[in-house]
Amino acid sequence: MPFSLHAGAQAAFNARADALLASVASRVEAAQPTENDLLEFNGIPVPVSVMWESLRDDDIRVAVIFPIQGKTVRVDGDDFLSLVHLAEGLQGRRELSDAVSVEAALDVLVDWLGERILSETDATFVHFLLDWLERHVTERTIVFPIFHLRFDATLSVNGVKIRQLQASEVDEWYAHLLGDSEWRERLEGERNQWRERIGGWAAAFVLVNAEPKHALEVAFRKAVEVLAILRSFSSAMLIPSRRSRCTIYGMEHVERRTAFSLDLNRPGFTGGSVT
């Protein structure tokens, strides 16, 4: 699937990437040679044998670290924020938003920086990214079982199909996992449990064109939007005592009741009971 950006956008993104390239290249020149297989940054051991790792602080990326030319380079502070903002800007483009995640765009940007510094490519960053998308974006269907929804017809909305999920389709998904796997017995048991749980109930089948890291995110967003439409037809919209559980399997909220019973009139009252 061909991807493109108009010339003005390409020039703007390439200019920002080139500025980052100059800054990161200067960090490489100033970096010390790598001496160990593991380095510690903020108490976190980072293997220098991998292309790069991200440090995390409450699941927020704060830096990237990667080995290059026998050195280990850390990009943090304003330079790191510039990396993230460039990745976010690309992912926010209408032409690319459904195809690539911010995380993948950041991965590709770091790869490009390394290859440019090593003179392994002379491509501009935008062309480097678009070529990467051509190789990694594929058409795939993501299936979300729906919690206890019977649906005999097929509803198609915005690339999402709501229809009955056949037990044979669960078997088909597990078939490629079984093979000669040492976990065959365990997987077969798991497959049978899922056949009973979701076989015959409705599911949302979402067709997406995206790289692997982004496919689930895009499909989930689309499925949630369509299920919100379906819930508007539920009697729970009109009857307060009813609840609609038309949602993705695993996201349903089944009510549990907690109450404290205090018998205030009982002689010598010292407490109560919980139900």
Tab-separated table of C-alpha atoms in Angstrom:
chain	number	residue	atom	x	y	z
A	1	MET	CA	0.000	0.000	0.000
A	2	PRO	CA	1.678	3.279	-1.080
A	3	PHE	CA	2.111	6.028	1.509
A	4	SER	CA	3.017	9.636	0.819
A	5	LEU	CA	3.193	13.132	2.274
A	6	HIS	CA	2.972	16.327	0.261
A	7	ALA	CA	6.223	18.129	-0.498
A	8	GLY	CA	5.769	20.870	2.103
A	9	ALA	CA	5.202	18.407	4.938
A	10	GLN	CA	8.157	16.295	3.831
A	11	ALA	CA	10.457	19.310	3.820
A	12	ALA	CA	9.338	20.390	7.296
A	13	PHE	CA	9.768	16.930	8.858
A	14	ASN	CA	13.109	16.367	7.124
A	15	ALA	CA	14.444	19.697	8.399
A	16	ARG	CA	13.557	18.727	11.981
A	17	ALA	CA	15.101	15.272	11.524
A	18	ASP	CA	18.311	16.743	10.090
A	19	ALA	CA	18.633	19.056	13.097
A	20	LEU	CA	18.264	16.059	15.412
A	21	LEU	CA	20.839	14.158	13.358
A	22	ALA	CA	23.402	16.908	13.882
A	23	SER	CA	22.728	16.998	17.624
A	24	VAL	CA	22.899	13.208	18.066
A	25	ALA	CA	26.054	12.989	15.937
A	26	SER	CA	27.734	15.476	18.297
A	27	ARG	CA	26.744	13.272	21.230
A	28	VAL	CA	28.421	10.299	19.533
A	29	GLU	CA	31.646	12.255	19.187
A	30	ALA	CA	31.590	13.153	22.886
A	31	ALA	CA	30.540	9.684	24.148
A	32	GLN	CA	32.946	7.366	25.924
A	33	PRO	CA	33.842	3.953	24.442
A	34	THR	CA	31.660	1.047	25.567
A	35	GLU	CA	33.481	-1.220	28.010
A	36	ASN	CA	30.779	-3.492	29.457
A	37	ASP	CA	27.889	-5.527	28.099
A	38	LEU	CA	25.566	-3.865	30.605
A	39	LEU	CA	25.451	-0.220	31.564
A	40	GLU	CA	23.405	1.268	34.387
A	41	PHE	CA	21.311	4.369	33.849
A	42	ASN	CA	19.228	5.546	36.804
A	43	GLY	CA	19.739	2.120	38.356
A	44	ILE	CA	18.415	0.306	35.271
A	45	PRO	CA	20.807	-2.168	33.554
A	46	VAL	CA	20.718	-1.571	29.809
A	47	PRO	CA	22.186	-4.158	27.393
A	48	VAL	CA	24.351	-2.390	24.847
A	49	SER	CA	24.105	-5.351	22.484
A	50	VAL	CA	20.581	-4.325	21.474
A	51	MET	CA	19.915	-1.474	19.089
A	52	TRP	CA	18.267	0.661	21.703
A	53	GLU	CA	16.307	0.613	24.919
A	54	SER	CA	14.026	3.162	26.500
A	55	LEU	CA	14.241	4.130	30.109
A	56	ARG	CA	10.877	4.335	31.800
A	57	ASP	CA	9.592	6.392	34.695
A	58	ASP	CA	6.035	5.325	35.472
A	59	ASP	CA	5.777	3.996	31.901
A	60	ILE	CA	6.818	7.338	30.410
A	61	ARG	CA	9.821	7.271	28.113
A	62	VAL	CA	12.561	9.580	29.325
A	63	ALA	CA	15.517	8.679	27.083
A	64	VAL	CA	16.823	6.417	24.354
A	65	ILE	CA	20.150	4.618	24.530
A	66	PHE	CA	21.874	2.849	21.664
A	67	PRO	CA	25.350	1.556	20.803
A	68	ILE	CA	27.128	3.026	17.796
A	69	GLN	CA	30.739	3.142	16.643
A	70	GLY	CA	31.889	1.286	19.751
A	71	LYS	CA	30.215	3.801	22.033
A	72	THR	CA	26.965	3.937	23.957
A	73	VAL	CA	24.964	7.076	23.277
A	74	ARG	CA	22.166	8.382	25.451
A	75	VAL	CA	19.703	10.921	24.066
A	76	ASP	CA	17.655	12.630	26.765
A	77	GLY	CA	16.435	16.052	27.803
A	78	ASP	CA	15.325	18.456	25.079
A	79	ASP	CA	16.783	16.290	22.319
A	80	PHE	CA	14.698	13.343	23.467
A	81	LEU	CA	11.558	15.486	23.602
A	82	SER	CA	12.322	16.625	20.064
A	83	LEU	CA	12.506	12.968	18.976
A	84	VAL	CA	9.119	12.277	20.540
A	85	HIS	CA	7.492	15.418	19.138
A	86	LEU	CA	8.703	14.547	15.635
A	87	ALA	CA	7.286	11.012	15.950
A	88	GLU	CA	3.995	12.403	17.297
A	89	GLY	CA	3.789	14.920	14.469
A	90	LEU	CA	4.193	12.206	11.836
A	91	GLN	CA	1.708	9.876	13.500
A	92	GLY	CA	-0.790	12.732	13.707
A	93	ARG	CA	-0.812	13.210	9.940
A	94	ARG	CA	-4.113	12.088	8.422
A	95	GLU	CA	-2.241	10.077	5.778
A	96	LEU	CA	-0.345	8.042	8.399
A	97	SER	CA	-2.410	8.044	11.608
A	98	ASP	CA	-4.081	4.670	10.996
A	99	ALA	CA	-0.903	3.019	9.706
A	100	VAL	CA	1.804	3.747	12.278
A	101	SER	CA	2.032	4.277	16.032
A	102	VAL	CA	4.101	6.951	17.758
A	103	GLU	CA	6.246	4.179	19.239
A	104	ALA	CA	6.993	2.670	15.825
A	105	ALA	CA	7.733	6.087	14.317
A	106	LEU	CA	10.178	6.704	17.174
A	107	ASP	CA	11.808	3.302	16.556
A	108	VAL	CA	12.265	4.113	12.868
A	109	LEU	CA	13.655	7.561	13.663
A	110	VAL	CA	16.322	6.053	15.947
A	111	ASP	CA	17.178	3.477	13.269
A	112	TRP	CA	17.542	6.264	10.694
A	113	LEU	CA	19.801	8.312	12.974
A	114	GLY	CA	22.091	5.325	13.470
A	115	GLU	CA	22.269	4.467	9.777
A	116	ARG	CA	22.934	8.066	8.765
A	117	ILE	CA	25.722	8.430	11.327
A	118	LEU	CA	27.281	5.197	10.045
A	119	SER	CA	26.761	6.327	6.418
A	120	GLU	CA	24.666	3.210	5.762
A	121	THR	CA	21.914	5.247	4.083
A	122	ASP	CA	21.625	8.604	2.382
A	123	ALA	CA	17.801	8.639	2.448
A	124	THR	CA	15.916	11.519	3.998
A	125	PHE	CA	14.014	10.578	7.120
A	126	VAL	CA	10.572	10.820	5.516
A	127	HIS	CA	11.580	8.544	2.631
A	128	PHE	CA	13.186	6.160	5.143
A	129	LEU	CA	9.911	6.019	7.101
A	130	LEU	CA	7.703	5.629	4.029
A	131	ASP	CA	9.880	2.750	2.788
A	132	TRP	CA	9.614	1.125	6.205
A	133	LEU	CA	5.824	1.425	6.097
A	134	GLU	CA	5.716	-0.211	2.653
A	135	ARG	CA	7.495	-3.234	4.124
A	136	HIS	CA	5.678	-3.502	7.450
A	137	VAL	CA	2.096	-2.336	6.948
A	138	THR	CA	-0.160	-5.257	6.104
A	139	GLU	CA	-3.884	-5.848	5.911
A	140	ARG	CA	-5.140	-7.890	8.835
A	141	THR	CA	-8.372	-8.664	10.652
A	142	ILE	CA	-8.530	-8.218	14.421
A	143	VAL	CA	-11.372	-10.060	16.180
A	144	PHE	CA	-12.901	-8.815	19.440
A	145	PRO	CA	-15.364	-11.227	21.085
A	146	ILE	CA	-18.343	-9.351	22.519
A	147	PHE	CA	-19.623	-10.167	25.974
A	148	HIS	CA	-22.899	-12.116	25.787
A	149	LEU	CA	-24.303	-10.566	22.614
A	150	ARG	CA	-26.325	-12.709	20.248
A	151	PHE	CA	-26.374	-11.379	16.706
A	152	ASP	CA	-27.834	-13.481	13.908
A	153	ALA	CA	-27.281	-10.980	11.089
A	154	THR	CA	-24.179	-9.079	9.925
A	155	LEU	CA	-23.755	-5.375	10.638
A	156	SER	CA	-21.019	-3.468	8.779
A	157	VAL	CA	-19.995	-0.007	10.020
A	158	ASN	CA	-16.744	1.867	9.285
A	159	GLY	CA	-14.705	-1.236	8.494
A	160	VAL	CA	-16.150	-3.184	11.436
A	161	LYS	CA	-18.370	-6.243	10.980
A	162	ILE	CA	-20.495	-7.497	13.851
A	163	ARG	CA	-21.503	-11.126	13.349
A	164	GLN	CA	-21.598	-14.479	15.080
A	165	LEU	CA	-18.211	-15.994	15.901
A	166	GLN	CA	-18.069	-19.646	14.950
A	167	ALA	CA	-16.349	-22.181	17.186
A	168	SER	CA	-14.462	-23.334	14.090
A	169	GLU	CA	-12.907	-19.872	13.813
A	170	VAL	CA	-11.508	-20.240	17.328
A	171	ASP	CA	-10.072	-23.609	16.231
A	172	GLU	CA	-8.512	-21.981	13.166
A	173	TRP	CA	-6.771	-19.345	15.276
A	174	TYR	CA	-5.305	-21.960	17.606
A	175	ALA	CA	-4.282	-24.279	14.759
A	176	HIS	CA	-1.141	-22.276	13.970
A	177	LEU	CA	-0.155	-22.286	17.666
A	178	LEU	CA	-0.408	-26.035	18.144
A	179	GLY	CA	1.854	-27.618	15.518
A	180	ASP	CA	4.567	-29.566	17.328
A	181	SER	CA	4.432	-27.274	20.337
A	182	GLU	CA	5.483	-28.717	23.683
A	183	TRP	CA	2.473	-26.840	25.068
A	184	ARG	CA	0.052	-28.773	22.852
A	185	GLU	CA	-1.989	-30.273	25.700
A	186	ARG	CA	-2.243	-26.970	27.525
A	187	LEU	CA	-3.153	-25.057	24.360
A	188	GLU	CA	-5.798	-27.575	23.408
A	189	GLY	CA	-7.395	-27.154	26.832
A	190	GLU	CA	-7.271	-23.396	26.491
A	191	ARG	CA	-8.781	-23.610	23.003
A	192	ASN	CA	-11.681	-25.707	24.242
A	193	GLN	CA	-12.391	-23.234	27.045
A	194	TRP	CA	-12.537	-20.334	24.579
A	195	ARG	CA	-14.764	-22.332	22.202
A	196	GLU	CA	-17.260	-22.694	25.042
A	197	ARG	CA	-16.982	-19.080	26.202
A	198	ILE	CA	-17.239	-17.218	22.912
A	199	GLY	CA	-18.213	-19.698	20.192
A	200	GLY	CA	-21.677	-18.813	18.910
A	201	TRP	CA	-21.672	-15.347	20.488
A	202	ALA	CA	-21.145	-12.154	18.520
A	203	ALA	CA	-17.767	-10.643	17.734
A	204	ALA	CA	-16.427	-7.498	16.077
A	205	PHE	CA	-14.243	-8.251	13.043
A	206	VAL	CA	-12.112	-5.188	12.277
A	207	LEU	CA	-10.160	-4.882	9.017
A	208	VAL	CA	-7.103	-2.638	9.356
A	209	ASN	CA	-4.018	-1.657	7.352
A	210	ALA	CA	-1.310	-0.968	9.897
A	211	GLU	CA	2.076	-1.990	11.202
A	212	PRO	CA	1.876	-4.674	13.919
A	213	LYS	CA	2.298	-2.374	16.935
A	214	HIS	CA	-0.519	-0.104	15.785
A	215	ALA	CA	-3.003	-2.598	14.347
A	216	LEU	CA	-4.537	-3.575	17.682
A	217	GLU	CA	-4.829	0.047	18.826
A	218	VAL	CA	-6.631	1.154	15.645
A	219	ALA	CA	-8.903	-1.896	15.606
A	220	PHE	CA	-9.792	-1.447	19.275
A	221	ARG	CA	-10.763	2.193	18.758
A	222	LYS	CA	-12.998	1.310	15.816
A	223	ALA	CA	-14.639	-1.592	17.649
A	224	VAL	CA	-15.385	0.555	20.714
A	225	GLU	CA	-17.007	3.231	18.532
A	226	VAL	CA	-19.304	0.729	16.796
A	227	LEU	CA	-20.283	-0.993	20.050
A	228	ALA	CA	-21.235	2.409	21.474
A	229	ILE	CA	-23.699	2.720	18.587
A	230	LEU	CA	-25.112	-0.756	19.298
A	231	ARG	CA	-25.632	0.091	22.966
A	232	SER	CA	-27.864	2.987	21.967
A	233	PHE	CA	-30.436	0.387	20.847
A	234	SER	CA	-30.419	-1.393	24.212
A	235	SER	CA	-33.443	-1.258	26.498
A	236	ALA	CA	-30.980	-0.142	29.188
A	237	MET	CA	-31.136	3.303	27.592
A	238	LEU	CA	-34.764	3.590	28.746
A	239	ILE	CA	-35.040	1.336	31.803
A	240	PRO	CA	-32.800	2.382	34.724
A	241	SER	CA	-32.846	-1.065	36.335
A	242	ARG	CA	-31.267	-2.712	33.301
A	243	ARG	CA	-27.623	-2.784	32.285
A	244	SER	CA	-26.137	-3.086	28.825
A	245	ARG	CA	-23.055	-5.288	28.661
A	246	CYS	CA	-22.574	-4.869	24.934
A	247	THR	CA	-18.830	-4.443	25.178
A	248	ILE	CA	-15.598	-6.243	24.316
A	249	TYR	CA	-15.166	-9.484	26.223
A	250	GLY	CA	-13.130	-8.781	29.341
A	251	MET	CA	-14.345	-5.178	29.661
A	252	GLU	CA	-17.780	-6.044	31.027
A	253	HIS	CA	-18.631	-4.938	34.533
A	254	VAL	CA	-20.773	-7.452	36.376
A	255	GLU	CA	-22.252	-5.884	39.495
A	256	ARG	CA	-21.373	-7.076	42.984
A	257	ARG	CA	-23.217	-5.828	46.032
A	258	THR	CA	-21.602	-4.672	49.266
A	259	ALA	CA	-23.705	-3.548	52.223
A	260	PHE	CA	-23.280	-3.136	55.969
A	261	SER	CA	-26.221	-4.260	58.085
A	262	LEU	CA	-26.410	-2.489	61.456
A	263	ASP	CA	-28.986	-3.825	63.943
A	264	LEU	CA	-29.214	-0.690	66.079
A	265	ASN	CA	-32.156	-1.944	68.165
A	266	ARG	CA	-30.433	-5.089	69.376
A	267	PRO	CA	-29.468	-4.946	73.063
A	268	GLY	CA	-25.738	-4.767	73.563
A	269	PHE	CA	-25.102	-3.821	69.917
A	270	THR	CA	-21.385	-3.921	69.143
A	271	GLY	CA	-21.239	-4.231	65.339
A	272	GLY	CA	-23.025	-5.499	62.286
A	273	SER	CA	-22.739	-7.846	59.325
A	274	VAL	CA	-21.468	-7.498	55.768
A	275	THR	CA	-23.189	-9.012	52.708
